[in-house]
Amino acid sequence: MAIDVVSLFSGGGGLDLGFKSAGFNIIWAIDNNQNAVNTYKANIGDHIICDDINKIDVNNIPHADVVIGGPPCQSFSLAGNRHVEDDRGQLVWRYISIIKEIKPKAFLFENVTGLLSAKNGKGEKIIDLLKNAFRDIGYTLTTQVVNAADYGVPQRRKRVIIVGVKGESRFSFPKATHNESGVGLKKYVSVEEALDDLPKVIYDENGSADYLEMPKTEYQKRMRNVEKVTEHFMPQMSELDKYIVEHVKPGGNYMDIPPDVKSSRIRRLQREGGHTTCYGRMKPDEPSYTINTYFNRPNVGCNIHYREDRLITVREALRLQSFPDSYVVVSSSKQGRNLIVGNAVPPMLAEVMAKELKKYVEEEI
């Protein structure tokens, strides 16, 4: 029997791809970003609408067994000011009102770890208010900070996941399959293992290229489901970017850049420290750090290719997010493209969670 899913704040569909791979039936989705909606339609289906979730009639959302999605996380991000009173911060309560109306058997809520420390204007912790609100409408909750790398994604990406199950049943998070050392479990998938079969970068945004070689790792085999690589075009870099990239070694950061660099920010970081992944180059034998929405810049995270003197491509970011090579991004702008990729839930992580959740939902159908 099909398990129907409603997807909120769907973006480019990372969560949805994972749930679809696990055998769930996505019947309805919504996002307010037209680029994300167009991308979703190109990869998953036409059951998504582009609209403001605060303005739609909840009665028009179809009934579903499961609701998935996480409100935009900027308000709770550790990188931001965490103004939870702004419009984006208020979206978590809209999420709860929709759950209350649809009454799914279960839901999965995903957000940044900054949610755990975010407070409202009264000093109350948002996570506690959220949990109380979910419990008040009849859900038993299980909350955990999960690291995507623990489940075979080549990226150290930590996120808060709340799973609610209707009634008394309690969800158990799946056990990790990978770890840092490889002792007792599989070793973390490294960026080299994830990306080494990709061709040289191309210079046409709409172009494609043949793979460099046959897949050599299980991860590469899993990602490759097309004949040619797309979204693998050369990232634009300023002269300053090129200078920075040339000097940062694998695993290094701004401390590798010569002190004569024409950047007051870099000189300040070198004096004062902090933000250790800034201007970072990936280590080939380790997972990447979090792929963010600015992976086309060297100054926001660790985005320099582990071997070549350039920033990572969109396809490489997608690979590190565990999107299959058939996935295409439809966007009217470059930054719109990066937003879709950087904001996504890794589909492989979503699939692991979905398979576990399926056991609980099937018992109720």
mmCIF file of C-alpha atoms in Angstrom:
data_model
loop_
_atom_site.group_PDB
_atom_site.id
_atom_site.type_symbol
_atom_site.label_atom_id
_atom_site.label_comp_id
_atom_site.label_asym_id
_atom_site.label_seq_id
_atom_site.Cartn_x
_atom_site.Cartn_y
_atom_site.Cartn_z
ATOM 1 C CA MET A 1 0.000 0.000 0.000
ATOM 2 C CA ALA A 2 1.367 3.408 -1.012
ATOM 3 C CA ILE A 3 2.320 5.776 1.775
ATOM 4 C CA ASP A 4 1.333 9.300 0.719
ATOM 5 C CA VAL A 5 3.568 12.237 1.603
ATOM 6 C CA VAL A 6 3.036 16.004 1.662
ATOM 7 C CA SER A 7 6.240 18.036 1.363
ATOM 8 C CA LEU A 8 6.518 21.552 2.826
ATOM 9 C CA PHE A 9 9.336 24.033 2.101
ATOM 10 C CA SER A 10 10.433 21.541 -0.547
ATOM 11 C CA GLY A 11 13.217 23.485 -2.275
ATOM 12 C CA GLY A 12 14.873 21.428 -4.980
ATOM 13 C CA GLY A 13 13.554 18.225 -3.440
ATOM 14 C CA GLY A 14 16.460 16.628 -1.545
ATOM 15 C CA LEU A 15 14.174 15.221 1.153
ATOM 16 C CA ASP A 16 11.608 14.214 -1.457
ATOM 17 C CA LEU A 17 14.138 12.320 -3.568
ATOM 18 C CA GLY A 18 15.172 10.325 -0.529
ATOM 19 C CA PHE A 19 11.593 9.509 0.447
ATOM 20 C CA LYS A 20 10.750 8.617 -3.148
ATOM 21 C CA SER A 21 13.751 6.252 -3.295
ATOM 22 C CA ALA A 22 12.482 4.616 -0.106
ATOM 23 C CA GLY A 23 9.141 3.867 -1.767
ATOM 24 C CA PHE A 24 6.990 6.750 -0.505
ATOM 25 C CA ASN A 25 4.482 8.486 -2.788
ATOM 26 C CA ILE A 26 4.898 12.287 -2.824
ATOM 27 C CA ILE A 27 1.454 13.681 -3.681
ATOM 28 C CA TRP A 28 1.825 17.408 -2.986
ATOM 29 C CA ALA A 29 4.675 19.872 -2.404
ATOM 30 C CA ILE A 30 5.119 23.617 -1.992
ATOM 31 C CA ASP A 31 7.903 26.180 -2.098
ATOM 32 C CA ASN A 32 7.903 29.946 -2.654
ATOM 33 C CA ASN A 33 11.085 30.005 -4.779
ATOM 34 C CA GLN A 34 10.301 29.723 -8.494
ATOM 35 C CA ASN A 35 13.783 28.459 -9.363
ATOM 36 C CA ALA A 36 13.462 25.680 -6.792
ATOM 37 C CA VAL A 37 9.976 24.790 -8.034
ATOM 38 C CA ASN A 38 11.175 24.611 -11.649
ATOM 39 C CA THR A 39 14.082 22.416 -10.550
ATOM 40 C CA TYR A 40 11.764 20.175 -8.556
ATOM 41 C CA LYS A 41 9.484 19.741 -11.572
ATOM 42 C CA ALA A 42 12.441 18.848 -13.801
ATOM 43 C CA ASN A 43 13.637 16.120 -11.420
ATOM 44 C CA ILE A 44 10.718 14.843 -9.369
ATOM 45 C CA GLY A 45 7.286 15.808 -10.673
ATOM 46 C CA ASP A 46 4.600 18.411 -11.328
ATOM 47 C CA HIS A 47 2.851 17.960 -7.974
ATOM 48 C CA ILE A 48 4.606 21.035 -6.538
ATOM 49 C CA ILE A 49 3.126 24.539 -6.416
ATOM 50 C CA CYS A 50 4.919 27.861 -6.115
ATOM 51 C CA ASP A 51 3.181 29.858 -3.407
ATOM 52 C CA ASP A 52 3.489 31.519 -0.004
ATOM 53 C CA ILE A 53 2.720 28.855 2.585
ATOM 54 C CA ASN A 54 1.288 31.524 4.902
ATOM 55 C CA LYS A 55 -1.331 32.506 2.339
ATOM 56 C CA ILE A 56 -2.613 29.177 1.062
ATOM 57 C CA ASP A 57 -5.822 27.612 2.384
ATOM 58 C CA VAL A 58 -4.765 24.659 4.542
ATOM 59 C CA ASN A 59 -7.980 22.889 3.488
ATOM 60 C CA ASN A 60 -6.562 22.665 -0.037
ATOM 61 C CA ILE A 61 -3.601 20.565 1.133
ATOM 62 C CA PRO A 62 -4.425 16.894 0.546
ATOM 63 C CA HIS A 63 -4.478 14.398 3.396
ATOM 64 C CA ALA A 64 -1.267 12.407 3.708
ATOM 65 C CA ASP A 65 0.217 9.704 5.930
ATOM 66 C CA VAL A 66 3.471 11.632 6.356
ATOM 67 C CA VAL A 67 4.513 15.301 6.230
ATOM 68 C CA ILE A 68 8.144 16.216 5.585
ATOM 69 C CA GLY A 69 10.132 19.450 5.402
ATOM 70 C CA GLY A 70 11.918 22.080 7.408
ATOM 71 C CA PRO A 71 11.198 25.830 7.379
ATOM 72 C CA PRO A 72 13.952 28.083 5.990
ATOM 73 C CA CYS A 73 16.758 27.988 8.499
ATOM 74 C CA GLN A 74 18.372 31.422 8.181
ATOM 75 C CA SER A 75 16.624 32.662 11.318
ATOM 76 C CA PHE A 76 18.198 29.883 13.367
ATOM 77 C CA SER A 77 21.565 29.702 11.643
ATOM 78 C CA LEU A 78 24.681 29.956 13.782
ATOM 79 C CA ALA A 79 26.057 32.212 11.054
ATOM 80 C CA GLY A 80 23.224 34.702 11.415
ATOM 81 C CA ASN A 81 21.721 36.854 14.150
ATOM 82 C CA ARG A 82 18.968 34.337 14.909
ATOM 83 C CA HIS A 83 16.092 36.829 14.859
ATOM 84 C CA VAL A 84 13.354 34.285 15.462
ATOM 85 C CA GLU A 85 10.656 36.941 15.483
ATOM 86 C CA ASP A 86 11.062 37.672 11.771
ATOM 87 C CA ASP A 87 8.795 36.218 9.075
ATOM 88 C CA ARG A 88 11.056 33.259 8.356
ATOM 89 C CA GLY A 89 11.360 32.420 12.033
ATOM 90 C CA GLN A 90 7.567 32.368 12.302
ATOM 91 C CA LEU A 91 7.271 29.669 9.641
ATOM 92 C CA VAL A 92 7.881 26.911 12.193
ATOM 93 C CA TRP A 93 4.474 27.697 13.715
ATOM 94 C CA ARG A 94 2.836 27.515 10.299
ATOM 95 C CA TYR A 95 4.379 24.061 9.938
ATOM 96 C CA ILE A 96 2.720 22.984 13.202
ATOM 97 C CA SER A 97 -0.674 24.384 12.184
ATOM 98 C CA ILE A 98 -0.536 22.362 8.964
ATOM 99 C CA ILE A 99 0.385 19.192 10.878
ATOM 100 C CA LYS A 100 -2.568 19.854 13.192
ATOM 101 C CA GLU A 101 -4.924 20.149 10.232
ATOM 102 C CA ILE A 102 -3.664 17.220 8.121
ATOM 103 C CA LYS A 103 -3.151 14.861 11.096
ATOM 104 C CA PRO A 104 -0.506 12.668 9.440
ATOM 105 C CA LYS A 105 0.588 9.424 11.072
ATOM 106 C CA ALA A 106 4.111 10.844 11.240
ATOM 107 C CA PHE A 107 6.207 13.858 10.278
ATOM 108 C CA LEU A 108 9.889 14.616 9.768
ATOM 109 C CA PHE A 109 11.140 18.124 10.540
ATOM 110 C CA GLU A 110 14.696 19.113 9.577
ATOM 111 C CA ASN A 111 16.630 22.242 10.532
ATOM 112 C CA VAL A 112 20.049 23.669 11.368
ATOM 113 C CA THR A 113 21.656 22.989 14.733
ATOM 114 C CA GLY A 114 21.274 26.677 15.611
ATOM 115 C CA LEU A 115 17.619 25.880 16.297
ATOM 116 C CA LEU A 116 18.684 24.203 19.547
ATOM 117 C CA SER A 117 19.938 27.463 21.038
ATOM 118 C CA ALA A 118 17.564 29.944 19.371
ATOM 119 C CA LYS A 119 15.282 31.922 21.697
ATOM 120 C CA ASN A 120 12.315 34.214 21.242
ATOM 121 C CA GLY A 121 11.970 37.750 22.586
ATOM 122 C CA LYS A 122 10.937 36.391 25.995
ATOM 123 C CA GLY A 123 14.074 34.297 26.320
ATOM 124 C CA GLU A 124 12.217 31.013 25.787
ATOM 125 C CA LYS A 125 13.989 28.306 23.798
ATOM 126 C CA ILE A 126 12.320 27.764 20.446
ATOM 127 C CA ILE A 127 13.041 24.019 20.453
ATOM 128 C CA ASP A 128 11.172 23.578 23.748
ATOM 129 C CA LEU A 129 8.176 25.542 22.481
ATOM 130 C CA LEU A 130 8.195 23.475 19.291
ATOM 131 C CA LYS A 131 8.270 20.184 21.140
ATOM 132 C CA ASN A 132 5.452 21.238 23.467
ATOM 133 C CA ALA A 133 3.329 22.343 20.513
ATOM 134 C CA PHE A 134 3.854 19.020 18.703
ATOM 135 C CA ARG A 135 3.062 17.055 21.855
ATOM 136 C CA ASP A 136 -0.087 19.095 22.432
ATOM 137 C CA ILE A 137 -1.486 17.892 19.096
ATOM 138 C CA GLY A 138 -0.793 14.248 19.855
ATOM 139 C CA TYR A 139 2.709 13.373 18.651
ATOM 140 C CA THR A 140 5.467 11.455 20.401
ATOM 141 C CA LEU A 141 8.786 13.028 19.471
ATOM 142 C CA THR A 142 12.321 11.825 18.932
ATOM 143 C CA THR A 143 14.989 14.468 18.328
ATOM 144 C CA GLN A 144 18.583 13.993 17.262
ATOM 145 C CA VAL A 145 21.472 15.917 15.726
ATOM 146 C CA VAL A 146 22.526 13.806 12.758
ATOM 147 C CA ASN A 147 25.732 14.039 10.753
ATOM 148 C CA ALA A 148 25.251 13.160 7.080
ATOM 149 C CA ALA A 149 28.763 11.655 6.983
ATOM 150 C CA ASP A 150 27.629 8.967 9.452
ATOM 151 C CA TYR A 151 25.335 7.581 6.737
ATOM 152 C CA GLY A 152 27.689 7.531 3.769
ATOM 153 C CA VAL A 153 27.341 11.110 2.519
ATOM 154 C CA PRO A 154 30.822 12.573 1.749
ATOM 155 C CA GLN A 155 30.082 15.693 3.784
ATOM 156 C CA ARG A 156 30.227 16.673 7.458
ATOM 157 C CA ARG A 157 26.774 18.197 7.600
ATOM 158 C CA LYS A 158 25.044 18.318 10.982
ATOM 159 C CA ARG A 159 21.334 18.978 11.196
ATOM 160 C CA VAL A 160 18.575 18.670 13.785
ATOM 161 C CA ILE A 161 15.879 16.185 12.876
ATOM 162 C CA ILE A 162 12.632 15.903 14.811
ATOM 163 C CA VAL A 163 10.469 12.887 14.010
ATOM 164 C CA GLY A 164 6.944 12.841 15.364
ATOM 165 C CA VAL A 165 4.771 9.728 15.425
ATOM 166 C CA LYS A 166 1.051 9.914 16.193
ATOM 167 C CA GLY A 167 0.246 8.281 19.517
ATOM 168 C CA GLU A 168 2.611 6.510 21.894
ATOM 169 C CA SER A 169 4.989 4.805 19.450
ATOM 170 C CA ARG A 170 8.526 6.219 19.569
ATOM 171 C CA PHE A 171 10.748 6.448 16.503
ATOM 172 C CA SER A 172 14.353 5.225 16.750
ATOM 173 C CA PHE A 173 16.949 6.877 14.567
ATOM 174 C CA PRO A 174 18.889 4.500 12.323
ATOM 175 C CA LYS A 175 22.329 3.511 13.572
ATOM 176 C CA ALA A 176 25.348 5.082 11.860
ATOM 177 C CA THR A 177 26.884 3.048 9.049
ATOM 178 C CA HIS A 178 30.132 5.041 8.772
ATOM 179 C CA ASN A 179 32.648 6.670 11.104
ATOM 180 C CA GLU A 180 35.925 8.607 11.050
ATOM 181 C CA SER A 181 38.250 5.687 11.662
ATOM 182 C CA GLY A 182 36.521 2.881 9.815
ATOM 183 C CA VAL A 183 36.795 0.710 12.933
ATOM 184 C CA GLY A 184 33.620 -1.297 13.447
ATOM 185 C CA LEU A 185 31.851 0.560 10.646
ATOM 186 C CA LYS A 186 32.651 1.706 7.130
ATOM 187 C CA LYS A 187 35.087 4.621 6.905
ATOM 188 C CA TYR A 188 33.684 8.026 6.000
ATOM 189 C CA VAL A 189 33.391 8.567 2.238
ATOM 190 C CA SER A 190 36.029 11.097 1.206
ATOM 191 C CA VAL A 191 35.772 13.873 -1.390
ATOM 192 C CA GLU A 192 38.287 12.011 -3.526
ATOM 193 C CA GLU A 193 36.162 8.846 -3.440
ATOM 194 C CA ALA A 194 33.119 10.938 -4.305
ATOM 195 C CA LEU A 195 34.515 13.083 -7.129
ATOM 196 C CA ASP A 196 37.557 11.509 -8.753
ATOM 197 C CA ASP A 197 35.715 10.002 -11.740
ATOM 198 C CA LEU A 198 34.338 13.354 -12.900
ATOM 199 C CA PRO A 199 35.798 14.917 -16.084
ATOM 200 C CA LYS A 200 37.788 18.115 -16.331
ATOM 201 C CA VAL A 201 35.643 21.209 -15.879
ATOM 202 C CA ILE A 202 33.932 22.611 -18.949
ATOM 203 C CA TYR A 203 33.477 26.257 -19.947
ATOM 204 C CA ASP A 204 29.910 26.112 -21.229
ATOM 205 C CA GLU A 205 27.224 26.390 -18.544
ATOM 206 C CA ASN A 206 24.839 24.384 -20.709
ATOM 207 C CA GLY A 207 27.437 21.911 -21.903
ATOM 208 C CA SER A 208 28.178 18.321 -20.944
ATOM 209 C CA ALA A 209 31.237 16.085 -20.832
ATOM 210 C CA ASP A 210 32.122 12.395 -20.767
ATOM 211 C CA TYR A 211 33.216 10.801 -17.530
ATOM 212 C CA LEU A 212 36.954 10.704 -16.931
ATOM 213 C CA GLU A 213 37.014 6.977 -16.229
ATOM 214 C CA MET A 214 34.928 4.039 -15.043
ATOM 215 C CA PRO A 215 33.601 4.383 -11.494
ATOM 216 C CA LYS A 216 36.096 3.100 -8.932
ATOM 217 C CA THR A 217 34.116 3.407 -5.698
ATOM 218 C CA GLU A 218 30.672 2.319 -4.549
ATOM 219 C CA TYR A 219 29.730 5.949 -4.106
ATOM 220 C CA GLN A 220 30.661 6.853 -7.672
ATOM 221 C CA LYS A 221 28.654 3.895 -8.962
ATOM 222 C CA ARG A 222 25.657 5.025 -6.959
ATOM 223 C CA MET A 223 25.797 8.578 -8.301
ATOM 224 C CA ARG A 224 26.235 7.670 -11.971
ATOM 225 C CA ASN A 225 22.902 7.114 -13.698
ATOM 226 C CA VAL A 226 23.454 9.078 -16.939
ATOM 227 C CA GLU A 227 25.905 8.955 -19.854
ATOM 228 C CA LYS A 228 27.295 12.500 -19.605
ATOM 229 C CA VAL A 229 28.058 14.994 -16.867
ATOM 230 C CA THR A 230 26.221 18.342 -16.732
ATOM 231 C CA GLU A 231 26.382 21.279 -14.270
ATOM 232 C CA HIS A 232 30.178 20.883 -14.290
ATOM 233 C CA PHE A 233 31.228 24.290 -15.595
ATOM 234 C CA MET A 234 34.202 26.341 -14.476
ATOM 235 C CA PRO A 235 33.375 28.599 -11.498
ATOM 236 C CA GLN A 236 34.142 32.280 -12.019
ATOM 237 C CA MET A 237 37.004 33.612 -9.926
ATOM 238 C CA SER A 238 38.396 37.098 -9.471
ATOM 239 C CA GLU A 239 42.133 37.745 -9.583
ATOM 240 C CA LEU A 240 42.107 37.863 -5.770
ATOM 241 C CA ASP A 241 40.299 34.513 -5.646
ATOM 242 C CA LYS A 242 42.901 32.982 -7.957
ATOM 243 C CA TYR A 243 45.736 34.326 -5.795
ATOM 244 C CA ILE A 244 44.129 32.857 -2.666
ATOM 245 C CA VAL A 245 43.414 29.480 -4.244
ATOM 246 C CA GLU A 246 46.984 29.094 -5.493
ATOM 247 C CA HIS A 247 48.386 29.395 -1.979
ATOM 248 C CA VAL A 248 46.009 27.314 0.154
ATOM 249 C CA LYS A 249 47.138 23.706 0.626
ATOM 250 C CA PRO A 250 44.787 20.707 1.104
ATOM 251 C CA GLY A 251 43.286 20.959 4.572
ATOM 252 C CA GLY A 252 44.590 24.520 4.892
ATOM 253 C CA ASN A 253 42.841 27.877 5.125
ATOM 254 C CA TYR A 254 43.569 31.621 5.283
ATOM 255 C CA MET A 255 46.725 30.996 7.321
ATOM 256 C CA ASP A 256 48.377 29.687 4.135
ATOM 257 C CA ILE A 257 47.820 32.957 2.263
ATOM 258 C CA PRO A 258 50.855 35.319 2.113
ATOM 259 C CA PRO A 259 50.509 38.377 4.389
ATOM 260 C CA ASP A 260 50.784 40.770 1.435
ATOM 261 C CA VAL A 261 47.354 39.706 0.179
ATOM 262 C CA LYS A 262 45.124 42.644 -0.747
ATOM 263 C CA SER A 263 42.339 41.729 1.663
ATOM 264 C CA SER A 264 41.846 43.342 5.063
ATOM 265 C CA ARG A 265 39.471 40.512 6.051
ATOM 266 C CA ILE A 266 42.105 37.844 5.479
ATOM 267 C CA ARG A 267 44.707 39.834 7.378
ATOM 268 C CA ARG A 268 42.267 40.250 10.257
ATOM 269 C CA LEU A 269 41.526 36.507 10.301
ATOM 270 C CA GLN A 270 45.249 35.794 10.326
ATOM 271 C CA ARG A 271 45.676 38.090 13.328
ATOM 272 C CA GLU A 272 42.598 37.103 15.309
ATOM 273 C CA GLY A 273 41.730 33.558 14.156
ATOM 274 C CA GLY A 274 38.286 31.982 14.096
ATOM 275 C CA HIS A 275 36.159 30.748 11.170
ATOM 276 C CA THR A 276 38.700 28.020 10.483
ATOM 277 C CA THR A 277 36.995 26.743 7.328
ATOM 278 C CA CYS A 278 37.101 30.162 5.623
ATOM 279 C CA TYR A 279 39.259 30.157 2.502
ATOM 280 C CA GLY A 280 39.669 26.430 3.062
ATOM 281 C CA ARG A 281 40.753 23.753 0.612
ATOM 282 C CA MET A 282 39.225 20.299 0.928
ATOM 283 C CA LYS A 283 41.346 17.360 2.056
ATOM 284 C CA PRO A 284 41.163 14.560 -0.515
ATOM 285 C CA ASP A 285 40.977 11.740 2.036
ATOM 286 C CA GLU A 286 38.212 13.219 4.218
ATOM 287 C CA PRO A 287 34.574 14.279 3.721
ATOM 288 C CA SER A 288 33.949 17.910 2.852
ATOM 289 C CA TYR A 289 32.675 20.404 5.375
ATOM 290 C CA THR A 290 29.099 21.638 4.994
ATOM 291 C CA ILE A 291 28.196 22.623 1.452
ATOM 292 C CA ASN A 292 26.556 26.018 1.872
ATOM 293 C CA THR A 293 24.767 28.361 -0.517
ATOM 294 C CA TYR A 294 27.994 30.237 -1.342
ATOM 295 C CA PHE A 295 30.182 27.370 -2.515
ATOM 296 C CA ASN A 296 31.118 29.561 -5.492
ATOM 297 C CA ARG A 297 33.193 31.755 -3.156
ATOM 298 C CA PRO A 298 36.436 30.985 -1.311
ATOM 299 C CA ASN A 299 35.590 33.178 1.680
ATOM 300 C CA VAL A 300 32.437 31.379 2.919
ATOM 301 C CA GLY A 301 33.422 27.876 3.915
ATOM 302 C CA CYS A 302 35.810 25.257 2.572
ATOM 303 C CA ASN A 303 35.070 25.364 -1.152
ATOM 304 C CA ILE A 304 38.452 25.031 -2.900
ATOM 305 C CA HIS A 305 38.910 21.849 -4.921
ATOM 306 C CA TYR A 306 41.161 19.320 -3.201
ATOM 307 C CA ARG A 307 43.515 18.985 -6.179
ATOM 308 C CA GLU A 308 42.933 21.698 -8.791
ATOM 309 C CA ASP A 309 43.388 25.448 -8.298
ATOM 310 C CA ARG A 310 39.725 26.368 -8.520
ATOM 311 C CA LEU A 311 36.474 26.363 -6.586
ATOM 312 C CA ILE A 312 34.173 23.355 -6.787
ATOM 313 C CA THR A 313 31.582 23.146 -9.561
ATOM 314 C CA VAL A 314 27.824 22.834 -9.155
ATOM 315 C CA ARG A 315 28.064 19.136 -10.094
ATOM 316 C CA GLU A 316 30.735 18.550 -7.466
ATOM 317 C CA ALA A 317 28.588 20.290 -4.855
ATOM 318 C CA LEU A 318 25.658 18.104 -5.923
ATOM 319 C CA ARG A 319 27.823 14.987 -5.647
ATOM 320 C CA LEU A 320 28.915 15.985 -2.139
ATOM 321 C CA GLN A 321 25.245 16.482 -1.307
ATOM 322 C CA SER A 322 24.554 12.940 -2.671
ATOM 323 C CA PHE A 323 22.365 14.037 -5.598
ATOM 324 C CA PRO A 324 22.554 11.619 -8.539
ATOM 325 C CA ASP A 325 24.261 12.803 -11.719
ATOM 326 C CA SER A 326 20.907 12.896 -13.533
ATOM 327 C CA TYR A 327 19.821 15.783 -11.293
ATOM 328 C CA VAL A 328 19.652 19.108 -13.112
ATOM 329 C CA VAL A 329 19.282 22.597 -11.672
ATOM 330 C CA VAL A 330 16.864 24.981 -13.390
ATOM 331 C CA SER A 331 17.579 28.560 -12.378
ATOM 332 C CA SER A 332 17.395 32.070 -13.766
ATOM 333 C CA SER A 333 20.631 33.016 -11.948
ATOM 334 C CA LYS A 334 23.879 31.495 -10.697
ATOM 335 C CA GLN A 335 23.176 32.335 -7.086
ATOM 336 C CA GLY A 336 19.685 30.895 -7.445
ATOM 337 C CA ARG A 337 21.333 27.668 -8.562
ATOM 338 C CA ASN A 338 23.674 27.650 -5.576
ATOM 339 C CA LEU A 339 20.822 28.312 -3.145
ATOM 340 C CA ILE A 340 18.971 25.233 -4.350
ATOM 341 C CA VAL A 341 22.030 23.025 -3.917
ATOM 342 C CA GLY A 342 23.295 24.442 -0.614
ATOM 343 C CA ASN A 343 19.903 24.486 1.126
ATOM 344 C CA ALA A 344 19.036 20.895 0.240
ATOM 345 C CA VAL A 345 18.842 17.890 2.514
ATOM 346 C CA PRO A 346 21.214 15.197 1.155
ATOM 347 C CA PRO A 347 18.951 12.642 -0.572
ATOM 348 C CA MET A 348 20.995 9.712 0.785
ATOM 349 C CA LEU A 349 20.456 10.922 4.349
ATOM 350 C CA ALA A 350 16.765 11.436 3.620
ATOM 351 C CA GLU A 351 16.468 7.906 2.231
ATOM 352 C CA VAL A 352 18.029 6.338 5.343
ATOM 353 C CA MET A 353 15.582 8.248 7.574
ATOM 354 C CA ALA A 354 12.650 7.440 5.291
ATOM 355 C CA LYS A 355 13.335 3.697 5.331
ATOM 356 C CA GLU A 356 13.368 3.704 9.115
ATOM 357 C CA LEU A 357 10.226 5.825 9.362
ATOM 358 C CA LYS A 358 8.457 3.507 6.923
ATOM 359 C CA LYS A 359 8.480 0.714 9.525
ATOM 360 C CA TYR A 360 6.473 2.838 11.940
ATOM 361 C CA VAL A 361 4.007 4.190 9.409
ATOM 362 C CA GLU A 362 3.263 0.792 7.832
ATOM 363 C CA GLU A 363 2.179 -0.518 11.226
ATOM 364 C CA GLU A 364 -0.521 2.162 11.339
ATOM 365 C CA ILE A 365 -1.917 1.672 7.812
#
